[in-house]
PDB file of C-alpha atoms in Angstrom:
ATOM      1  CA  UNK S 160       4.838  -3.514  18.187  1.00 68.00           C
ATOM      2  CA  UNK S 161       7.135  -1.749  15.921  1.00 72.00           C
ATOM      3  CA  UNK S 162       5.555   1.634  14.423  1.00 80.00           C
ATOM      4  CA  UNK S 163       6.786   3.032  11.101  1.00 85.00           C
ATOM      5  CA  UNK S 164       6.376   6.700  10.341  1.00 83.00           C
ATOM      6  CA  UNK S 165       7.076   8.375   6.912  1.00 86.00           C
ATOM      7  CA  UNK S 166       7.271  12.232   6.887  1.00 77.00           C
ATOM      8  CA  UNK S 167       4.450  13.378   4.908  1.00 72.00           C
ATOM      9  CA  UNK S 168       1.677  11.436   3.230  1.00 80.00           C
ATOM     10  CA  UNK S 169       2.564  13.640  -0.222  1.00 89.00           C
ATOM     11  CA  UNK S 170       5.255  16.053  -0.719  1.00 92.00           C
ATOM     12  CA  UNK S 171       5.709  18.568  -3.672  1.00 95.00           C
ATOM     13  CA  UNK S 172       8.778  19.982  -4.841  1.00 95.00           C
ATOM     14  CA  UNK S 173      10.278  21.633  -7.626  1.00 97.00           C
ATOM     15  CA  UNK S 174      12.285  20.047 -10.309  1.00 97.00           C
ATOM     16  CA  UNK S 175      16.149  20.516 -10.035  1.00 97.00           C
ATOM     17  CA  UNK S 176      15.844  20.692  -5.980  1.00 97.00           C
ATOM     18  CA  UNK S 177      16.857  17.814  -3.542  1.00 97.00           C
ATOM     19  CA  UNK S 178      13.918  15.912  -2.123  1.00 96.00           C
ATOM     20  CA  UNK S 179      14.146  14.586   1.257  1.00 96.00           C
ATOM     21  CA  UNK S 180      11.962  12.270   2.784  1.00 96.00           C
ATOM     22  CA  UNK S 181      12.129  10.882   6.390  1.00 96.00           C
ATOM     23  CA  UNK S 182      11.229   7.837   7.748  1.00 95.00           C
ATOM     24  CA  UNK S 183      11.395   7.262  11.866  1.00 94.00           C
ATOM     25  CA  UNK S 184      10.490   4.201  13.799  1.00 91.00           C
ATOM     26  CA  UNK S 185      10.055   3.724  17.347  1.00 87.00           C
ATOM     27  CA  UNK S 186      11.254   0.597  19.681  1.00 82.00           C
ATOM     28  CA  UNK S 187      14.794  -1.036  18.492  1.00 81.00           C
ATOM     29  CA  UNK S 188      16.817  -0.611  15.635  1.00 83.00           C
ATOM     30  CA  UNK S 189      16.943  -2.756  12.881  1.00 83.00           C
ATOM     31  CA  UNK S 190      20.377  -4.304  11.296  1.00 83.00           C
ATOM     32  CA  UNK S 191      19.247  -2.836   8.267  1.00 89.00           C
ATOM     33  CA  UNK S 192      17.213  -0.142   6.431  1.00 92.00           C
ATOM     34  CA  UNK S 193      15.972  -0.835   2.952  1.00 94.00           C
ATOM     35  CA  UNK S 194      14.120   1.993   0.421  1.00 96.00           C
ATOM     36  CA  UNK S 195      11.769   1.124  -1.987  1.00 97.00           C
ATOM     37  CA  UNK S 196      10.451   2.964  -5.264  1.00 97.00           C
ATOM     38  CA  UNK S 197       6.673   2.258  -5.931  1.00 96.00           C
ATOM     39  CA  UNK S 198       4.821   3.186  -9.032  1.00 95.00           C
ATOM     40  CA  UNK S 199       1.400   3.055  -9.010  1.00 92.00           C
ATOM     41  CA  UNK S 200      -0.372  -0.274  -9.403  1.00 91.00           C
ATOM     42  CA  UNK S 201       3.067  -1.739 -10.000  1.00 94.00           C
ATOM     43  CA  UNK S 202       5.330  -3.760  -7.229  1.00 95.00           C
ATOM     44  CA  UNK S 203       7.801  -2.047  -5.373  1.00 96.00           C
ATOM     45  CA  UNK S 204      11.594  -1.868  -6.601  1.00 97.00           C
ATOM     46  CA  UNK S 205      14.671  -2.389  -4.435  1.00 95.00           C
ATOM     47  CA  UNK S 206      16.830   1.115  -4.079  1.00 97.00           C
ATOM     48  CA  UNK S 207      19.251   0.815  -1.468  1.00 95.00           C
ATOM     49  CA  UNK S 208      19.830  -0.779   1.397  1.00 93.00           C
ATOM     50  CA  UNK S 209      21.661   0.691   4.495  1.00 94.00           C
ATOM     51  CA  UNK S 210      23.210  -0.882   7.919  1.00 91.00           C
ATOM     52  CA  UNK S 211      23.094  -0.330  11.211  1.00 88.00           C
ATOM     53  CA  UNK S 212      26.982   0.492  11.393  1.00 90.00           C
ATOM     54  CA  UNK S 213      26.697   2.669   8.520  1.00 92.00           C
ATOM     55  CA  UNK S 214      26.121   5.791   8.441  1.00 89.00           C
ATOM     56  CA  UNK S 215      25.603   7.275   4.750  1.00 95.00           C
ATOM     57  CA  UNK S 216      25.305   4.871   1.501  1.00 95.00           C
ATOM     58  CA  UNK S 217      25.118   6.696  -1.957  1.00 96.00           C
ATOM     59  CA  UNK S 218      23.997   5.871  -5.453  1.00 95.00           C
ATOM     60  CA  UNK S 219      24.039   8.300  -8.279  1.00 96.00           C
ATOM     61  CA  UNK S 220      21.227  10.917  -7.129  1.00 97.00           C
ATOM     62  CA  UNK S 221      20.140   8.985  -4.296  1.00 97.00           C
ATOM     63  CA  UNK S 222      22.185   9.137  -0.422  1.00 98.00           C
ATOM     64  CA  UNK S 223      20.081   7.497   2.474  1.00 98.00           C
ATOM     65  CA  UNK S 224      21.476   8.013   5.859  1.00 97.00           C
ATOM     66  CA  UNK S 225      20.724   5.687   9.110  1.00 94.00           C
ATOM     67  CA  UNK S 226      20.604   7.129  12.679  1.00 92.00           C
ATOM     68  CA  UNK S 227      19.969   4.888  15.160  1.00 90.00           C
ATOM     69  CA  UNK S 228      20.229   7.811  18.177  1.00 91.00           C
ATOM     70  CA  UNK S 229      17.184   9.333  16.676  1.00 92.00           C
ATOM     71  CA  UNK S 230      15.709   6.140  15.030  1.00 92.00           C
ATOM     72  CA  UNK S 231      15.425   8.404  11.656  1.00 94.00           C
ATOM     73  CA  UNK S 232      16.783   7.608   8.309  1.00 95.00           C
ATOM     74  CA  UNK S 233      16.415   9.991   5.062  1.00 96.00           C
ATOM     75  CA  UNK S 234      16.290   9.527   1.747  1.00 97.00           C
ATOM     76  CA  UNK S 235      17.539  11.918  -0.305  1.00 98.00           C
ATOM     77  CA  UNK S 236      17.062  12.448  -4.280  1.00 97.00           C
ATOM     78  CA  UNK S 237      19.292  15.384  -5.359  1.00 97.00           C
ATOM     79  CA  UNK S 238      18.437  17.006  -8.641  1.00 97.00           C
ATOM     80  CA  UNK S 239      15.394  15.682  -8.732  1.00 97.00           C
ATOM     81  CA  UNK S 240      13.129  15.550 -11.940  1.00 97.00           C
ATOM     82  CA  UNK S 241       9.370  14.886 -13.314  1.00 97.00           C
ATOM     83  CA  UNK S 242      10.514  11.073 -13.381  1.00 97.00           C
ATOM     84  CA  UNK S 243      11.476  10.595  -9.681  1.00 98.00           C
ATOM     85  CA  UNK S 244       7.818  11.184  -8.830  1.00 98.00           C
ATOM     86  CA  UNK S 245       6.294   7.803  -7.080  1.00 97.00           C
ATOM     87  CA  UNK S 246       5.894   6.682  -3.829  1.00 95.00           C
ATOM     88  CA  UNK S 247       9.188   5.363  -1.813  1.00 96.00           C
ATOM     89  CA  UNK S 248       8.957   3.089   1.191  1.00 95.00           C
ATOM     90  CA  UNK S 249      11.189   2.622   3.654  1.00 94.00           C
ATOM     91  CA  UNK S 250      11.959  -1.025   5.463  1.00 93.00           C
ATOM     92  CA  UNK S 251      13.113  -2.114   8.543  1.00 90.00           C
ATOM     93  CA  UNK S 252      14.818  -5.625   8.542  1.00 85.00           C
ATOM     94  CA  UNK S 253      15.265  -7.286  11.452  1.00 81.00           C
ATOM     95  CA  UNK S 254      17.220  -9.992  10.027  1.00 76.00           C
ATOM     96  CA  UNK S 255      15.420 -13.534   8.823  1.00 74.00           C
ATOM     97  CA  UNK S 256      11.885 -13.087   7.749  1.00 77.00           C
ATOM     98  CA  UNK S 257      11.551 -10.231   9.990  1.00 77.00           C
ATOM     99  CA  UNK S 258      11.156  -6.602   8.270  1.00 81.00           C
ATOM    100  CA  UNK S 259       8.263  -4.465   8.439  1.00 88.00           C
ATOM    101  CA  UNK S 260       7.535  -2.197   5.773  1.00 91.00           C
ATOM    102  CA  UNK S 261       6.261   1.788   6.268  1.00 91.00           C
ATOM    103  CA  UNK S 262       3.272   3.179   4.620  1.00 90.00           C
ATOM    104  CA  UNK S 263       4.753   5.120   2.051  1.00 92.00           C
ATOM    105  CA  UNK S 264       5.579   8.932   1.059  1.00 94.00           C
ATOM    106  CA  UNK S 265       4.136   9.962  -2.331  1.00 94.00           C
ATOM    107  CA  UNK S 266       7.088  12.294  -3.844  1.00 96.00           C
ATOM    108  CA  UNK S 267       5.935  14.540  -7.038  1.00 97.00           C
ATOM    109  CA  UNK S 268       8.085  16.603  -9.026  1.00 97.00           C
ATOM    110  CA  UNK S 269       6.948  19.633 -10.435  1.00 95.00           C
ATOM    111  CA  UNK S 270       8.870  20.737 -13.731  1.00 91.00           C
TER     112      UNK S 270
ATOM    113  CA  UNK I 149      18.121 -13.256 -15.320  1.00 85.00           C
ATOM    114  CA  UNK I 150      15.397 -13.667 -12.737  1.00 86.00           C
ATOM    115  CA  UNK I 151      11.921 -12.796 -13.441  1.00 92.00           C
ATOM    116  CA  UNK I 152       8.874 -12.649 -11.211  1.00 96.00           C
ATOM    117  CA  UNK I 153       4.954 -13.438 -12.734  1.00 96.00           C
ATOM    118  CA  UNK I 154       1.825 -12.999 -10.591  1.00 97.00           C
ATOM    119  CA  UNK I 155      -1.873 -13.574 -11.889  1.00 95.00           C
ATOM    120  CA  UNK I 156      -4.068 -12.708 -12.904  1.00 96.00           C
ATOM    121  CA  UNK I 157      -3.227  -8.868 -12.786  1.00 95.00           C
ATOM    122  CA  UNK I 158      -7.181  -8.093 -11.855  1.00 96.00           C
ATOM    123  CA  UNK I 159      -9.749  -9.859 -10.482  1.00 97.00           C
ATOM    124  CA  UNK I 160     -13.391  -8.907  -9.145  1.00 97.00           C
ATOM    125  CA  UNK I 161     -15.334 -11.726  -7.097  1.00 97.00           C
ATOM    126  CA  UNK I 162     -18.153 -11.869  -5.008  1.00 97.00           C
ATOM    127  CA  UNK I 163     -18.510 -12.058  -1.415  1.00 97.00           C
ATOM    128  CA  UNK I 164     -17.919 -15.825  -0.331  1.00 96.00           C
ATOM    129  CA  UNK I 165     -16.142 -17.173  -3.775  1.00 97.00           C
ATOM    130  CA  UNK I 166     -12.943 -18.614  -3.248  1.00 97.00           C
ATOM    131  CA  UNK I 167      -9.875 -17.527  -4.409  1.00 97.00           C
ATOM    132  CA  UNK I 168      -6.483 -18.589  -6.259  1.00 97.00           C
ATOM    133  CA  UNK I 169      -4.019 -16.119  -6.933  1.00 97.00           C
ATOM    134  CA  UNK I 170      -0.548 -17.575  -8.319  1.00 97.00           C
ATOM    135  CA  UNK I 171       3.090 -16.147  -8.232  1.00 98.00           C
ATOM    136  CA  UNK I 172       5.886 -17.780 -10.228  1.00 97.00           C
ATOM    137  CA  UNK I 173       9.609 -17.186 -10.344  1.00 97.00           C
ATOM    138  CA  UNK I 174      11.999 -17.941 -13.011  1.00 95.00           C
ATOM    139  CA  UNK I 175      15.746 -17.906 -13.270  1.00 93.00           C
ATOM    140  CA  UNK I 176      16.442 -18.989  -9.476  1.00 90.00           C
ATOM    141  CA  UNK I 177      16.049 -22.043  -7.503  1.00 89.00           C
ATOM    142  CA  UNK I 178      15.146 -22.076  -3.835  1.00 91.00           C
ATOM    143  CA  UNK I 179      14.121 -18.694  -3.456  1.00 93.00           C
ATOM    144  CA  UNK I 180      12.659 -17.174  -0.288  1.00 93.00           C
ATOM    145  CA  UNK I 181       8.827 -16.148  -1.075  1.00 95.00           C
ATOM    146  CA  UNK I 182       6.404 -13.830   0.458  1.00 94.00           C
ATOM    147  CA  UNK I 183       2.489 -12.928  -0.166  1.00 95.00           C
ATOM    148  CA  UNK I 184       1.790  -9.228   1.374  1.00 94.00           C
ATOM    149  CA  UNK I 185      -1.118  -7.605   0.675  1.00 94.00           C
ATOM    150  CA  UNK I 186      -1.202  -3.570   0.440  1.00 93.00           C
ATOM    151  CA  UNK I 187      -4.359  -1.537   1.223  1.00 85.00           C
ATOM    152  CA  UNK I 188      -4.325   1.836  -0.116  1.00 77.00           C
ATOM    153  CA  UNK I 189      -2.439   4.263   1.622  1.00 69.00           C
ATOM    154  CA  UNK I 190      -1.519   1.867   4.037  1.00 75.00           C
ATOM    155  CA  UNK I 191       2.459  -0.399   4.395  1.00 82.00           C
ATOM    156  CA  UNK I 192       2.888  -3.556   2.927  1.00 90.00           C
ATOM    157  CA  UNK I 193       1.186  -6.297   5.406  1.00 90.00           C
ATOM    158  CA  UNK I 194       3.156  -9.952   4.892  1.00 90.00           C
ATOM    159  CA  UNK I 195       1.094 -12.622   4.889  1.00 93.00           C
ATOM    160  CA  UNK I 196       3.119 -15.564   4.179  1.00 93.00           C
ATOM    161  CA  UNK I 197       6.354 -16.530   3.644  1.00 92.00           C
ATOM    162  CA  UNK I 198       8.279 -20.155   2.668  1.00 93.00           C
ATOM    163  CA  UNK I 199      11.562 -20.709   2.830  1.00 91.00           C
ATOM    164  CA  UNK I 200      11.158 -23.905   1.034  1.00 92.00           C
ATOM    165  CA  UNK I 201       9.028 -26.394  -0.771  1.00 93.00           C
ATOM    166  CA  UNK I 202       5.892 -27.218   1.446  1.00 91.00           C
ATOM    167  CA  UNK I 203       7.119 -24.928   4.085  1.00 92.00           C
ATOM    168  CA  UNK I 204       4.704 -21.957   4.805  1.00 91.00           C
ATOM    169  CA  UNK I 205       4.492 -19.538   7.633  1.00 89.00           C
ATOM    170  CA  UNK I 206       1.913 -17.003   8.223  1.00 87.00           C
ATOM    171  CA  UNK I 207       1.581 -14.136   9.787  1.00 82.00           C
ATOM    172  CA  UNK I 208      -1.822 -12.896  10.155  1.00 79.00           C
ATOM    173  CA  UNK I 209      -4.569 -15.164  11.150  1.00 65.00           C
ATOM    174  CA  UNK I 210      -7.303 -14.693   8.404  1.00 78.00           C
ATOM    175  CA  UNK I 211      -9.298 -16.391   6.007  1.00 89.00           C
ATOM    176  CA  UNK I 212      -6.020 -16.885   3.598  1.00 94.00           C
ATOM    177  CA  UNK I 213      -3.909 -19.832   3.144  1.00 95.00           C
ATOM    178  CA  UNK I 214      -0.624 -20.232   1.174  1.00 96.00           C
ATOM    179  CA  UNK I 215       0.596 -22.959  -0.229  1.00 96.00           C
ATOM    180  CA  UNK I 216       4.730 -23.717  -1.773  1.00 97.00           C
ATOM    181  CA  UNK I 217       3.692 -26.916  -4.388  1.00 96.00           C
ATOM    182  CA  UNK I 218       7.088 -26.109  -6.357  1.00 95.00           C
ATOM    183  CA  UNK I 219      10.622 -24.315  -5.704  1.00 95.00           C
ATOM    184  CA  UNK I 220       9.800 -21.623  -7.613  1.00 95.00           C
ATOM    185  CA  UNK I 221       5.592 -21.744  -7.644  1.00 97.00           C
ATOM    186  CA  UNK I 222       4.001 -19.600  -4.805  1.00 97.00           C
ATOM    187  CA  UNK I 223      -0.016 -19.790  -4.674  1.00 97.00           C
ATOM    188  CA  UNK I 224      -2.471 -17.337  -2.312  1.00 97.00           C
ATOM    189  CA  UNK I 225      -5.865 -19.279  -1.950  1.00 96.00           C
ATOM    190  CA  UNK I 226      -9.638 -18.593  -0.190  1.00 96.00           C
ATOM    191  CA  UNK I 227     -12.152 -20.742   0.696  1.00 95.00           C
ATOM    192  CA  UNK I 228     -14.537 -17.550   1.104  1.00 96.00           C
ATOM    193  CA  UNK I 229     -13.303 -14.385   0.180  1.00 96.00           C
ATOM    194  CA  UNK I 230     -14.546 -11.412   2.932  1.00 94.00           C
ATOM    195  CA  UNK I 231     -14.888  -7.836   1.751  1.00 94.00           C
ATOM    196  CA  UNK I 232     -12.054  -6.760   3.736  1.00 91.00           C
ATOM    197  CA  UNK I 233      -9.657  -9.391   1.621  1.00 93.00           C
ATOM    198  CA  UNK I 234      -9.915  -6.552  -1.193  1.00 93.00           C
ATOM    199  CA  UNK I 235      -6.137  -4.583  -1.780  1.00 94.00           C
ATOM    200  CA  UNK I 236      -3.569  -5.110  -3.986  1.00 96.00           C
ATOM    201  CA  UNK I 237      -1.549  -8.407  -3.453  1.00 97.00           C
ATOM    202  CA  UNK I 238       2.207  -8.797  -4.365  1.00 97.00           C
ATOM    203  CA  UNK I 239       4.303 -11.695  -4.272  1.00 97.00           C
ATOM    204  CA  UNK I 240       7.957 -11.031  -3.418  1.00 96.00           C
ATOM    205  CA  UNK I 241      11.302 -13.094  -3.526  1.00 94.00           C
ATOM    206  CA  UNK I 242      14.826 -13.117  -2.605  1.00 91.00           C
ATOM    207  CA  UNK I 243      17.584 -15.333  -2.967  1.00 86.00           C
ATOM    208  CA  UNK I 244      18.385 -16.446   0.811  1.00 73.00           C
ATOM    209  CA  UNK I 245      19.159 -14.856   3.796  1.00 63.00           C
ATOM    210  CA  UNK I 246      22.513 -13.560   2.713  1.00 65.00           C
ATOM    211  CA  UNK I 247      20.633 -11.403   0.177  1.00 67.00           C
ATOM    212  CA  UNK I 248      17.876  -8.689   1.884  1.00 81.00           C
ATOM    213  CA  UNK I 249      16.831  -6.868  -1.112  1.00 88.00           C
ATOM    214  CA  UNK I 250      13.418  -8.199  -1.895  1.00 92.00           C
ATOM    215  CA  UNK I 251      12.172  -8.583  -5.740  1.00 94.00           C
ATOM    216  CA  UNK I 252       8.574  -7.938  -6.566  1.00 96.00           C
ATOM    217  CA  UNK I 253       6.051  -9.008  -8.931  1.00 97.00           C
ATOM    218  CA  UNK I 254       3.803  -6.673 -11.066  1.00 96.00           C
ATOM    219  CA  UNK I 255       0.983  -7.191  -8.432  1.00 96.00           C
ATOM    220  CA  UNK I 256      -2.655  -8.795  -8.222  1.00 97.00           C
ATOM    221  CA  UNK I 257      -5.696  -6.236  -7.654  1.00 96.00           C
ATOM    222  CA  UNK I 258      -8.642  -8.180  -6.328  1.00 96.00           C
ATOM    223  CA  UNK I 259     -11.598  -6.301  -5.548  1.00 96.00           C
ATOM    224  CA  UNK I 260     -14.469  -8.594  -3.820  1.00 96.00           C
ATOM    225  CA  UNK I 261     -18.167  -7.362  -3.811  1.00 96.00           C
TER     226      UNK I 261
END
């Protein structure tokens, strides 16, 4: 079955730098890559969304990046500050009603 | 615009109660509409999905049934909730298949004793 892995559990960083956070997946690639933003006890919100044929997709202080040669994509937040801190998931979608989600990174900024 | 409603926000039962969580969606007609249930640091796990009225599929065999009585009305039920049916439960949606973003509601957090 398809196995999701998300860099860290928890990272730290300082405000101001770029956070990046890595998700890799084994088996085959899926037509597209979603990222989530998760606050706690609240429902996950859409952030991007990435193909297989693409290879960067930017919005504002957020770039994800898709390769499906090392089955990675990151997730970049550049700038970052206190109010980026939550956890992001990444999403594999397979197309139809198949996606699977990962378990999560927990990003906090330190000001 | 389209809005997403899921309740009650909390819940505590007991061991072998049953269960009705519900998950409405306004703003949007035939949506595509999913139950997962997240455990704490764990993925989202789907549970269900329906692509249309009466139309439910489900992807883990537990004690959990869905049910689609509306377009836009998505409802979670138990005949005997388990401990291991605690987590937090969100109901998604998205427009079709031509749309893949998914839209989420605030969230159910049942805890069973």
């Amino acid at each position: 079955s398809q196995k999701i892995e998300q860099n860290s559990e928890a990272l730290n960083i300082q405000e101001g730098k770029t956070a990046t956070l890595t998700c890799n997946y084994t088996n085959y690639s899926p037509a597209y890559l979603q990222w989530y933003r998760q606050d706690p006890g609240r429902g996950p919100v859409f952030l991007l969304l990435i193909r297989e044929n693409e290879k960067e997709k930017r919005k504002e202080r957020l770039k994800v990046t898709f390769d499906t040669t090392l089955k990675q994509s990151l997730f970049h937040i550049t700038a970052s500050q206190p109010a980026d801190s939550a956890t992001y998931l990444c999403a594999l979608d397979y197309g139809g009603q198949n996606f699977v989600f990962g378990p999560g990174t927990r990003l906090s900024v330190l000001p | 615009s389209q809005t997403i409603h899921q309740w009650p926000a909390t819940l505590v039962q007991p061991v072998g109660s049953p269960l009705s969580l519900e998950c409405t969606v306004e703003g949007t007609s035939n949506p595509n509409l999913y139950w997962y249930r997240q455990a704490a640091g764990r993925g989202l796990q789907l549970l269900f999905y329906s692509v249309g009225i009466g139309q439910i599929s489900s992807e883990v065999p537990q004690n959990l049934s869905a049910s689609r009585p509306q377009d836009r009305q998505f409802i979670l039920s138990s005949k005997k909730l388990l401990l291991s049916d605690s987590g937090f439960y969100l109901c998604a949606w998205r427009p079709g298949l031509a749309s893949y973003e998914q839209y989420f509601g605030p969230g159910t957090r049942l805890t069973v004793t």
